[in-house]
Coordinates of C-alpha atoms in Angstrom, one line a residue:
Chain A
M1 CA -39.5 109.5 108.3
R2 CA -40.5 105.9 107.5
G3 CA -43.9 107.1 106.5
A4 CA -42.5 109.8 104.4
F5 CA -40.2 107.3 102.7
A6 CA -43.1 105.0 101.8
R7 CA -45.4 107.9 100.7
V8 CA -42.9 109.7 98.6
T9 CA -41.5 106.5 97.0
T10 CA -45.0 105.4 96.2
E11 CA -45.7 108.7 94.5
L12 CA -42.4 108.5 92.6
I13 CA -43.3 105.0 91.4
D14 CA -46.6 106.4 90.2
T15 CA -45.1 109.4 88.4
D16 CA -41.7 108.2 87.2
E17 CA -41.7 104.9 85.4
R18 CA -38.0 104.5 86.0
V19 CA -38.3 104.0 89.7
V20 CA -38.0 100.4 91.1
A21 CA -38.3 99.6 94.8
L22 CA -36.3 96.7 96.2
L23 CA -37.4 96.0 99.8
G24 CA -35.4 93.6 101.9
D25 CA -38.4 92.0 103.5
I26 CA -39.1 95.2 105.5
G27 CA -41.5 98.0 105.1
V28 CA -43.5 95.8 102.7
F29 CA -46.9 96.6 104.2
A30 CA -46.4 100.3 103.6
F31 CA -45.8 99.5 99.9
R32 CA -48.8 97.3 99.4
H33 CA -50.7 99.8 97.3
A34 CA -47.7 100.6 95.2
K35 CA -47.2 96.8 94.7
E36 CA -50.7 96.4 93.6
A37 CA -50.5 99.2 91.1
H38 CA -47.0 98.4 89.8
P39 CA -46.1 94.8 90.5
D40 CA -43.3 95.0 88.0
R41 CA -41.6 97.8 89.9
V42 CA -42.1 96.9 93.6
Y43 CA -40.3 93.9 94.9
N44 CA -40.1 92.3 98.3
I45 CA -36.8 91.0 97.1
G46 CA -35.9 88.8 100.0
I47 CA -33.1 88.7 102.6
L48 CA -30.0 88.7 100.4
E49 CA -28.6 92.1 100.7
Q50 CA -25.4 91.6 98.7
S51 CA -27.2 90.3 95.6
T52 CA -29.9 92.9 96.1
I53 CA -27.3 95.7 95.7
G54 CA -25.8 94.0 92.6
L55 CA -29.3 93.5 91.2
G56 CA -30.0 97.2 91.8
A57 CA -26.8 98.1 90.0
G58 CA -28.0 96.0 87.1
L59 CA -31.3 97.9 87.1
A60 CA -29.3 101.1 87.0
K61 CA -27.3 99.8 84.0
G62 CA -30.7 99.2 82.4
G63 CA -31.7 102.8 82.8
L64 CA -33.9 102.4 85.8
I65 CA -33.7 104.1 89.2
P66 CA -33.3 101.6 92.0
V67 CA -34.5 102.4 95.5
I68 CA -33.1 99.8 97.9
H69 CA -34.4 99.7 101.4
T70 CA -33.6 97.6 104.4
I71 CA -32.1 97.8 107.9
A72 CA -28.8 99.8 108.1
P73 CA -26.3 97.2 109.1
F74 CA -27.4 94.8 106.4
L75 CA -27.6 97.4 103.8
V76 CA -24.3 99.1 104.5
E77 CA -22.0 96.7 106.3
R78 CA -23.1 93.4 104.9
A79 CA -23.2 94.6 101.3
L80 CA -20.4 97.1 101.4
E81 CA -18.3 95.6 98.6
Q82 CA -21.3 95.6 96.3
I83 CA -21.9 99.2 97.1
K84 CA -18.2 99.9 96.4
I85 CA -17.8 98.0 93.2
D86 CA -21.2 97.5 91.7
F87 CA -22.4 101.1 92.2
A88 CA -19.5 103.4 93.1
Y89 CA -16.7 102.0 91.0
Q90 CA -19.0 101.6 88.0
Q91 CA -20.3 105.2 88.6
L92 CA -23.9 104.0 88.6
P93 CA -26.7 106.1 90.2
G94 CA -29.2 104.7 92.7
N95 CA -30.7 105.1 96.1
L96 CA -30.0 103.3 99.4
V97 CA -32.4 104.2 102.1
S98 CA -31.8 102.6 105.5
V99 CA -33.9 102.3 108.7
G100 CA -32.4 101.5 112.1
A101 CA -30.1 104.5 112.3
S102 CA -27.3 103.8 114.9
V103 CA -29.1 102.4 117.9
D104 CA -32.7 102.9 116.8
Y105 CA -33.2 99.1 117.2
A106 CA -31.8 99.4 120.7
A107 CA -33.9 96.5 122.1
L108 CA -32.7 94.1 119.3
G109 CA -29.1 94.5 120.3
C110 CA -25.8 95.0 118.6
T111 CA -26.5 92.9 115.5
H112 CA -29.0 95.6 114.5
H113 CA -27.0 98.6 115.5
C114 CA -25.2 100.6 112.8
P115 CA -23.5 103.7 114.1
G116 CA -20.7 103.0 111.6
D117 CA -22.7 103.7 108.4
V118 CA -21.7 107.3 107.8
G119 CA -18.0 106.7 108.4
I120 CA -17.9 103.5 106.4
L121 CA -19.6 105.0 103.4
S122 CA -17.4 108.1 103.6
N123 CA -14.7 105.8 102.5
V124 CA -16.5 104.9 99.3
P125 CA -15.7 107.6 96.7
G126 CA -18.7 109.3 95.1
V127 CA -21.4 108.2 97.5
Q128 CA -23.8 111.0 98.7
I129 CA -24.5 110.6 102.4
L130 CA -27.6 112.4 103.7
V131 CA -28.7 112.5 107.4
P132 CA -32.1 114.3 107.5
G133 CA -33.4 115.4 110.9
T134 CA -37.1 115.4 110.2
A135 CA -39.6 113.7 107.9
A136 CA -40.0 116.9 105.9
E137 CA -36.2 117.2 105.5
F138 CA -36.1 113.5 104.4
E139 CA -38.7 114.2 101.8
S140 CA -37.0 117.3 100.5
L141 CA -33.6 115.6 100.2
Y142 CA -35.0 112.5 98.7
R143 CA -36.9 114.3 96.1
Q144 CA -33.8 116.4 95.2
T145 CA -31.5 113.4 94.8
Y146 CA -33.5 110.3 93.8
A147 CA -32.9 110.7 90.1
N148 CA -29.4 112.4 90.2
A149 CA -26.2 110.9 88.8
S150 CA -24.9 109.6 92.2
L151 CA -25.5 106.7 94.5
T152 CA -27.2 108.4 97.4
Y153 CA -27.5 106.9 100.9
T154 CA -30.2 108.5 103.0
R155 CA -30.6 107.6 106.6
I156 CA -34.0 107.2 108.2
S157 CA -33.9 108.0 111.9
E158 CA -36.5 107.4 114.6
L159 CA -35.3 110.5 116.4
V160 CA -36.4 113.7 114.8
N161 CA -36.1 117.4 115.5
A162 CA -39.2 119.5 116.2
D163 CA -38.8 121.9 113.3
S164 CA -37.6 121.4 109.7
S165 CA -35.0 123.4 107.9
D166 CA -34.8 124.2 104.2
V167 CA -32.2 121.6 103.3
E168 CA -30.2 120.6 100.2
P169 CA -27.3 118.4 99.6
G170 CA -24.0 120.1 100.2
R171 CA -25.3 122.9 102.3
I172 CA -24.9 123.7 106.0
E173 CA -27.4 126.0 107.6
V174 CA -26.2 128.6 110.0
L175 CA -28.6 128.6 112.9
R176 CA -26.9 131.2 115.1
T177 CA -23.5 132.8 115.5
G178 CA -21.2 133.2 118.5
A179 CA -17.6 133.8 119.4
Q180 CA -16.4 131.0 121.6
A181 CA -16.9 127.9 119.5
C182 CA -18.6 126.4 116.5
V183 CA -21.0 123.5 117.2
V184 CA -22.0 121.4 114.2
A185 CA -25.2 119.4 114.7
F186 CA -25.7 116.5 112.3
G187 CA -29.3 115.5 111.5
P188 CA -31.6 114.6 114.3
V189 CA -29.5 116.0 117.2
K190 CA -30.2 119.6 116.2
D191 CA -32.8 120.1 119.0
A192 CA -30.4 118.7 121.6
V193 CA -27.6 120.9 120.4
L194 CA -29.8 124.1 120.5
E195 CA -30.9 123.2 124.0
A196 CA -27.3 122.6 125.1
C197 CA -26.1 125.8 123.6
A198 CA -29.0 128.0 124.6
D199 CA -27.0 130.4 126.8
A200 CA -23.6 129.8 125.2
D201 CA -21.8 132.3 123.0
V202 CA -21.3 129.9 120.1
T203 CA -22.1 129.4 116.5
V204 CA -24.4 126.5 115.7
L205 CA -24.4 125.0 112.3
Y206 CA -26.9 122.4 111.0
C207 CA -25.7 119.7 108.6
T208 CA -27.8 117.1 106.9
S209 CA -25.3 116.4 104.1
V210 CA -22.1 114.6 105.0
Q211 CA -21.2 114.0 101.4
P212 CA -21.2 116.4 99.6
F213 CA -20.0 118.5 102.5
D214 CA -20.3 122.3 102.8
A215 CA -16.7 123.0 103.6
A216 CA -16.9 126.7 102.8
T217 CA -19.6 127.4 105.4
L218 CA -17.8 125.4 108.1
R219 CA -14.5 127.2 107.3
A220 CA -16.2 130.6 107.4
H221 CA -17.4 129.9 110.9
A222 CA -14.2 128.3 112.3
G223 CA -12.7 131.5 113.5
S224 CA -12.9 130.6 117.2
G225 CA -10.6 127.7 116.6
R226 CA -12.9 125.4 118.5
I227 CA -15.1 122.9 116.7
L228 CA -17.5 120.6 118.4
L229 CA -19.1 117.9 116.2
V230 CA -22.3 116.4 117.5
E231 CA -22.8 113.2 115.6
P232 CA -25.7 110.8 116.0
F233 CA -23.4 108.0 114.7
Y234 CA -19.8 107.0 115.6
E235 CA -17.9 110.0 117.0
Y236 CA -15.6 111.6 114.5
S237 CA -17.3 109.9 111.6
T238 CA -17.3 113.2 109.8
A239 CA -13.7 114.0 110.8
P240 CA -12.2 113.5 107.3
A241 CA -14.6 116.0 105.7
V242 CA -14.1 118.4 108.6
L243 CA -10.3 118.2 108.6
S244 CA -10.3 118.7 104.9
A245 CA -12.5 121.7 105.2
L246 CA -10.3 123.2 107.9
Q247 CA -6.9 122.7 106.2
G248 CA -4.5 125.3 107.3
L249 CA -6.6 126.7 110.1
P250 CA -5.7 126.2 113.7
A251 CA -8.6 124.3 115.3
A252 CA -9.3 122.1 118.3
I253 CA -11.9 119.6 117.3
A254 CA -14.0 117.4 119.6
S255 CA -16.9 115.1 118.9
T256 CA -19.8 114.1 121.0
G257 CA -21.3 111.0 119.3
I258 CA -21.6 107.3 119.8
P259 CA -18.5 105.8 121.2
R260 CA -16.6 103.2 119.2
E261 CA -17.6 100.2 121.3
F262 CA -20.4 97.7 121.3
L263 CA -23.3 99.1 123.2
R264 CA -24.5 95.9 124.8
G265 CA -27.5 97.3 126.7
Y266 CA -31.0 97.1 125.3
G267 CA -33.8 99.4 126.2
S268 CA -34.5 102.4 124.0
V269 CA -32.6 104.9 122.0
D270 CA -33.1 107.4 124.8
D271 CA -31.7 105.0 127.3
H272 CA -28.5 104.7 125.1
Y273 CA -28.2 108.4 124.5
E274 CA -28.5 109.1 128.2
A275 CA -25.9 106.5 129.0
I276 CA -23.4 107.8 126.4
G277 CA -24.1 111.5 127.0
L278 CA -25.6 112.3 123.7
T279 CA -28.1 114.6 125.5
P280 CA -28.3 118.4 125.9
R281 CA -26.4 118.0 129.3
G282 CA -23.7 115.8 127.8
I283 CA -23.3 118.0 124.8
R284 CA -23.0 121.0 127.0
A285 CA -20.4 119.3 129.1
S286 CA -18.4 118.5 126.0
L287 CA -18.7 122.1 124.8
D288 CA -17.5 123.5 128.2
R289 CA -14.5 121.2 128.1
L290 CA -13.6 122.3 124.6
I291 CA -14.0 126.0 125.5
D292 CA -12.2 125.7 128.9
G293 CA -9.4 123.7 127.3
Chain B
M1 CA -16.3 83.9 61.0
A2 CA -13.9 81.0 60.4
S3 CA -16.0 78.0 59.3
D4 CA -12.9 76.0 58.1
P5 CA -11.8 74.1 61.2
V6 CA -8.1 74.5 60.3
A7 CA -8.5 78.3 59.8
L8 CA -10.5 78.5 63.0
E9 CA -7.9 76.7 65.0
R10 CA -5.2 78.9 63.4
E11 CA -7.1 82.0 64.5
L12 CA -7.7 80.7 68.0
H13 CA -4.1 79.8 68.4
A14 CA -3.1 83.3 67.3
M15 CA -5.3 84.7 70.0
R16 CA -3.8 82.4 72.6
R17 CA -0.4 83.7 71.5
E18 CA -1.6 87.3 71.8
I19 CA -2.9 86.5 75.3
A20 CA 0.3 84.9 76.4
A21 CA 2.5 87.6 74.9
A22 CA 0.5 90.4 76.5
S23 CA 0.9 88.7 79.9
S24 CA 4.6 88.2 79.2
R25 CA 5.1 91.8 78.4
A26 CA 3.2 93.0 81.5
G27 CA 4.3 90.3 83.9
E28 CA 0.6 90.1 84.8
G29 CA -2.5 88.3 83.8
H30 CA -4.3 85.0 84.4
V31 CA -3.5 83.3 81.2
P32 CA -4.9 79.7 81.9
S33 CA -8.2 81.2 83.0
A34 CA -8.4 83.3 79.8
L35 CA -7.7 80.2 77.7
S36 CA -10.3 78.0 79.3
I37 CA -13.0 80.5 78.2
L38 CA -11.7 81.4 74.8
D39 CA -13.8 78.9 72.9
L40 CA -16.9 80.0 74.9
L41 CA -16.1 83.7 74.1
W42 CA -15.5 82.9 70.5
V43 CA -18.9 81.1 69.9
E44 CA -20.8 83.7 72.0
Y45 CA -19.4 86.7 70.1
R46 CA -18.4 85.4 66.7
E47 CA -21.3 83.1 66.1
V48 CA -24.3 83.9 68.5
I49 CA -24.1 87.6 68.7
A50 CA -22.9 88.0 65.1
A51 CA -25.9 86.0 64.0
Q52 CA -28.3 88.0 66.1
E53 CA -26.9 91.2 64.7
A54 CA -27.1 90.0 61.2
A55 CA -30.7 89.0 61.7
G56 CA -31.5 92.4 63.2
Q57 CA -32.3 90.9 66.6
A58 CA -31.3 92.4 69.9
P59 CA -27.9 91.0 70.6
D60 CA -26.9 89.3 73.8
T61 CA -25.3 91.5 76.5
F62 CA -22.3 89.7 77.8
I63 CA -20.8 90.0 81.3
L64 CA -17.5 88.4 82.2
S65 CA -17.9 87.9 85.9
K66 CA -14.7 86.0 86.3
G67 CA -12.8 89.2 85.6
H68 CA -9.4 87.7 86.0
A69 CA -9.9 86.1 82.7
S70 CA -9.9 89.6 81.1
L71 CA -7.2 88.8 78.6
G72 CA -9.5 86.4 76.9
L73 CA -12.2 89.0 76.6
Y74 CA -9.7 91.7 75.5
A75 CA -8.4 89.4 72.7
L76 CA -11.9 88.7 71.6
L77 CA -12.8 92.4 71.6
V78 CA -9.7 93.1 69.5
S79 CA -10.7 90.3 67.1
I80 CA -14.1 91.9 66.4
G81 CA -12.7 95.4 66.2
T82 CA -14.3 96.8 69.4
I83 CA -10.9 97.8 70.8
P84 CA -7.7 98.4 68.9
S85 CA -5.0 95.8 69.0
A86 CA -2.5 98.4 70.2
W87 CA -4.4 98.4 73.5
L88 CA -3.4 94.8 74.1
D89 CA 0.2 95.8 73.6
Q90 CA -0.1 98.1 76.5
F91 CA -1.9 95.6 78.8
G92 CA -1.2 96.2 82.4
T93 CA 0.9 99.4 82.0
Y94 CA 0.1 102.5 84.1
D95 CA -1.8 104.4 81.4
S96 CA -3.4 101.3 79.8
H97 CA -7.2 101.0 79.4
L98 CA -6.7 97.2 79.9
G99 CA -5.8 95.9 83.4
G100 CA -5.9 92.6 85.1
H101 CA -9.6 93.0 85.6
P102 CA -11.9 94.8 83.2
D103 CA -13.2 98.3 83.9
S104 CA -16.5 99.1 82.2
N105 CA -15.8 102.8 82.4
Q106 CA -12.6 102.4 80.4
V107 CA -13.1 99.6 77.9
P108 CA -15.8 99.6 75.2
G109 CA -17.5 96.3 75.1
V110 CA -17.0 95.6 78.8
V111 CA -20.4 95.7 80.4
A112 CA -19.5 95.3 84.0
S113 CA -16.4 96.0 86.1
T114 CA -15.5 92.7 87.7
G115 CA -12.6 91.2 89.6
S116 CA -14.0 90.5 93.0
L117 CA -15.8 87.3 92.3
G118 CA -19.6 86.9 92.7
H119 CA -20.6 90.3 91.3
G120 CA -21.4 89.6 87.7
L121 CA -24.4 87.3 88.2
P122 CA -26.3 89.7 90.5
I123 CA -25.7 92.5 88.1
G124 CA -26.8 90.3 85.3
V125 CA -30.0 89.4 87.2
G126 CA -30.7 93.1 87.5
M127 CA -30.1 93.8 83.9
A128 CA -32.3 90.9 82.8
L129 CA -35.0 92.2 85.2
A130 CA -34.6 95.7 83.7
K131 CA -35.1 94.3 80.2
R132 CA -38.3 92.7 81.4
I133 CA -39.5 95.8 83.1
T134 CA -38.8 98.1 80.2
G135 CA -40.0 95.6 77.6
Q136 CA -36.7 95.2 75.8
D137 CA -35.6 92.1 73.9
G138 CA -32.3 90.5 74.2
R139 CA -30.6 88.2 76.7
I140 CA -28.0 88.8 79.4
V141 CA -25.3 86.2 79.3
V142 CA -23.0 86.0 82.4
L143 CA -19.9 83.9 82.4
I144 CA -18.7 82.8 85.9
G145 CA -16.0 80.4 87.1
D146 CA -16.5 77.2 89.1
G147 CA -14.3 78.7 91.8
E148 CA -16.6 81.8 91.7
A149 CA -19.5 79.5 92.4
N150 CA -18.1 79.2 96.0
E151 CA -19.5 82.7 96.5
G152 CA -22.8 83.0 98.2
T153 CA -24.0 85.7 95.8
V154 CA -24.0 83.2 93.0
W155 CA -26.6 81.2 94.8
E156 CA -28.5 84.2 96.0
S157 CA -28.7 85.3 92.4
A158 CA -29.6 81.8 91.2
L159 CA -32.5 81.9 93.7
L160 CA -33.6 85.3 92.5
A161 CA -33.4 84.4 88.8
G162 CA -35.3 81.2 89.3
H163 CA -37.9 82.8 91.4
H164 CA -38.5 85.6 88.9
A165 CA -38.3 83.1 86.0
L166 CA -35.8 85.3 84.1
E167 CA -35.7 83.3 80.9
N168 CA -33.7 86.1 79.3
L169 CA -30.7 85.3 81.5
V170 CA -28.0 82.8 80.7
C171 CA -25.2 81.8 83.0
I172 CA -22.2 80.0 81.6
V173 CA -20.1 78.3 84.2
D174 CA -16.5 77.8 83.1
H175 CA -16.0 74.5 84.9
N176 CA -12.2 74.3 84.6
H177 CA -11.9 72.6 88.1
S178 CA -9.8 75.4 89.5
T179 CA -11.5 75.1 92.8
D180 CA -11.4 71.3 93.1
R181 CA -8.3 71.6 95.4
A182 CA -10.2 74.0 97.7
L183 CA -13.9 73.7 97.8
M184 CA -15.3 71.6 95.0
V185 CA -18.6 72.6 93.5
D186 CA -19.7 69.4 91.7
S187 CA -23.2 68.6 90.5
L188 CA -23.5 72.1 89.2
A189 CA -26.3 71.3 86.8
A190 CA -28.3 69.6 89.6
K191 CA -27.7 72.5 91.9
F192 CA -28.9 75.1 89.4
A193 CA -31.8 72.9 88.5
A194 CA -32.8 72.8 92.1
F195 CA -33.0 76.6 92.0
G196 CA -35.4 76.5 89.0
W197 CA -33.0 76.8 86.2
N198 CA -32.8 75.0 82.9
A199 CA -29.4 73.3 83.1
V200 CA -27.3 71.9 80.3
E201 CA -23.8 70.4 80.4
I202 CA -21.4 70.6 77.5
D203 CA -17.8 70.3 76.4
G204 CA -16.7 73.9 76.7
H205 CA -14.2 73.5 73.9
D206 CA -16.6 71.9 71.3
H207 CA -17.9 74.7 69.2
P208 CA -21.1 73.0 67.9
S209 CA -22.0 72.0 71.4
I210 CA -21.4 75.5 72.7
L211 CA -23.5 77.0 69.9
Q212 CA -26.3 74.6 70.5
A213 CA -26.4 75.4 74.2
L214 CA -26.2 79.2 73.6
T215 CA -29.1 79.1 71.2
L216 CA -31.6 77.1 73.1
A217 CA -35.1 78.4 72.8
P218 CA -36.5 80.2 75.9
T219 CA -38.0 77.8 78.4
G220 CA -39.6 80.2 80.9
A221 CA -36.7 79.8 83.2
P222 CA -33.1 81.1 83.3
T223 CA -30.6 78.8 81.6
V224 CA -27.2 77.7 82.9
V225 CA -24.6 76.1 80.7
I226 CA -22.1 74.1 82.6
A227 CA -19.1 74.1 80.3
E228 CA -16.5 71.5 81.0
T229 CA -13.2 73.1 80.2
I230 CA -9.5 72.7 80.5
K231 CA -7.6 75.5 82.3
G232 CA -4.8 76.6 80.0
R233 CA -6.5 75.0 77.0
G234 CA -4.3 75.1 73.9
I235 CA -0.9 75.7 75.5
A236 CA 0.4 72.2 76.5
Q237 CA 2.7 73.5 79.2
M238 CA -0.2 75.3 80.9
E239 CA -3.0 72.8 80.6
N240 CA -4.3 71.8 84.1
N241 CA -1.1 73.0 85.7
P242 CA -2.0 75.2 88.7
A243 CA 1.5 76.7 88.8
W244 CA 0.5 78.9 85.8
H245 CA -2.7 80.3 87.4
H246 CA -1.3 83.7 87.9
A247 CA 2.1 83.3 86.3
S248 CA 3.3 85.1 83.2
P249 CA 5.4 83.4 80.6
T250 CA 8.9 84.6 79.9
S251 CA 10.2 85.2 76.4
A252 CA 11.8 81.8 76.6
D253 CA 8.6 80.3 77.6
L254 CA 6.8 81.9 74.7
V255 CA 9.4 80.4 72.3
E256 CA 8.8 77.0 73.9
M257 CA 5.0 77.4 73.7
F258 CA 4.7 78.8 70.3
G259 CA 7.9 78.1 68.5
D260 CA 8.9 81.7 67.9
Q261 CA 9.5 85.0 69.6
S262 CA 6.1 86.5 70.2

């Protein structure tokens, strides 16, 4: 996805003179050609995330399209108030593109983890939150949204699915249907979910858009009364959207995601996912518990 | 424009009364902060921007970063006809367009929604950079407070603006010493100069000095105007009295301050 981000943004800078890239001293090498061609619209802005968001909002006020890119915890958590006030409250459009989804920077430790991004930004009205599962999905979602009227947060993940879906903001894809439960896979855990549910009589939905959320499709497939959310971020991050979608329906809801604790180990993403059970085996265990009550 | 000093003072005093009265009606508002910037606002809008518009030049874009001084900006916007005076009568009520901090989506003439301190200057840096990128004339003028200069984003932005040599950016610091009791930010001119800014220091209530500072020729660097001001300027009971920081005058206070029932 990182490669797709640099490639597509470079193309957008070439073709849309409104696009301005603000890089938080990361990914700079990938933008070297764009920087050479358009030095006035590609900036290694430095390591000052709060002011970078404010500056981006100022660019948006000036009619430009900011693309702000850095590591997720610094982009979302450090600069949250700027996201909330400078962009969202003022209803300004723009693009926040993070790297380091959840525990992608496993070996760097908790300062560089950010499993809270989806839940945190869900509390900021008007922000689109996109969680693509492949590079092609990233490209599609990014192209669809980069110039729209919203602030859009798009999450680059190191983990990717094998195959891409035809994705769009606000749409859930129905991968298969079944009777015993409805399993919702968010972004890059689709393959793990499909493997976990291979012989289960369950519906599997694939969601790459947390905000806007396709409430109608979830509601239409909630007849079993059992919903399992598989979230490659903090567990229950999407619960507000899910609960809102299921208003009035009887449903038992469970989540397999990243537990709300500091994951103090290092290693790799796979090491962490194995430890917390965000694996086909762990997902299947959660599903069985949900079905068995 | 009131060129007669007596007429000017009469008009400014009437604005002070409107500000105090609006706060009194609402039981809300930071009156002393609004009064410390009133002369700065007056010169920026009534003299600098007015002259730019008269000359067919791109006018300054003004951001009030210390949003709690909103009553000063509202009174100024009323004085130039950008918003109706009736809006000031409704200040702070549920359906009002005018609240304790300005909302750019609700109030014509308000460029940025501010309130949480340290947001206006980064936005101003972005707007100044946008003008450079798009080849537009005109300056961005951001007014911050000295207490606001405690915020790290002020200095992040100062670093950015200096690095990118944004000569179309002007920052006015309302140095009313509100933060002296907490975390003093002295030597402001030297601090900004160290970040690559052109720094000038003035009496923030002396109109000719303000006008001169706000009409300096571009220097290739952003400009900061350190304006020495008095919090509560023009209302004797409020001047440099921290008890009034977020207090609203009663009807009796207004009589004492202005000699009539406002």
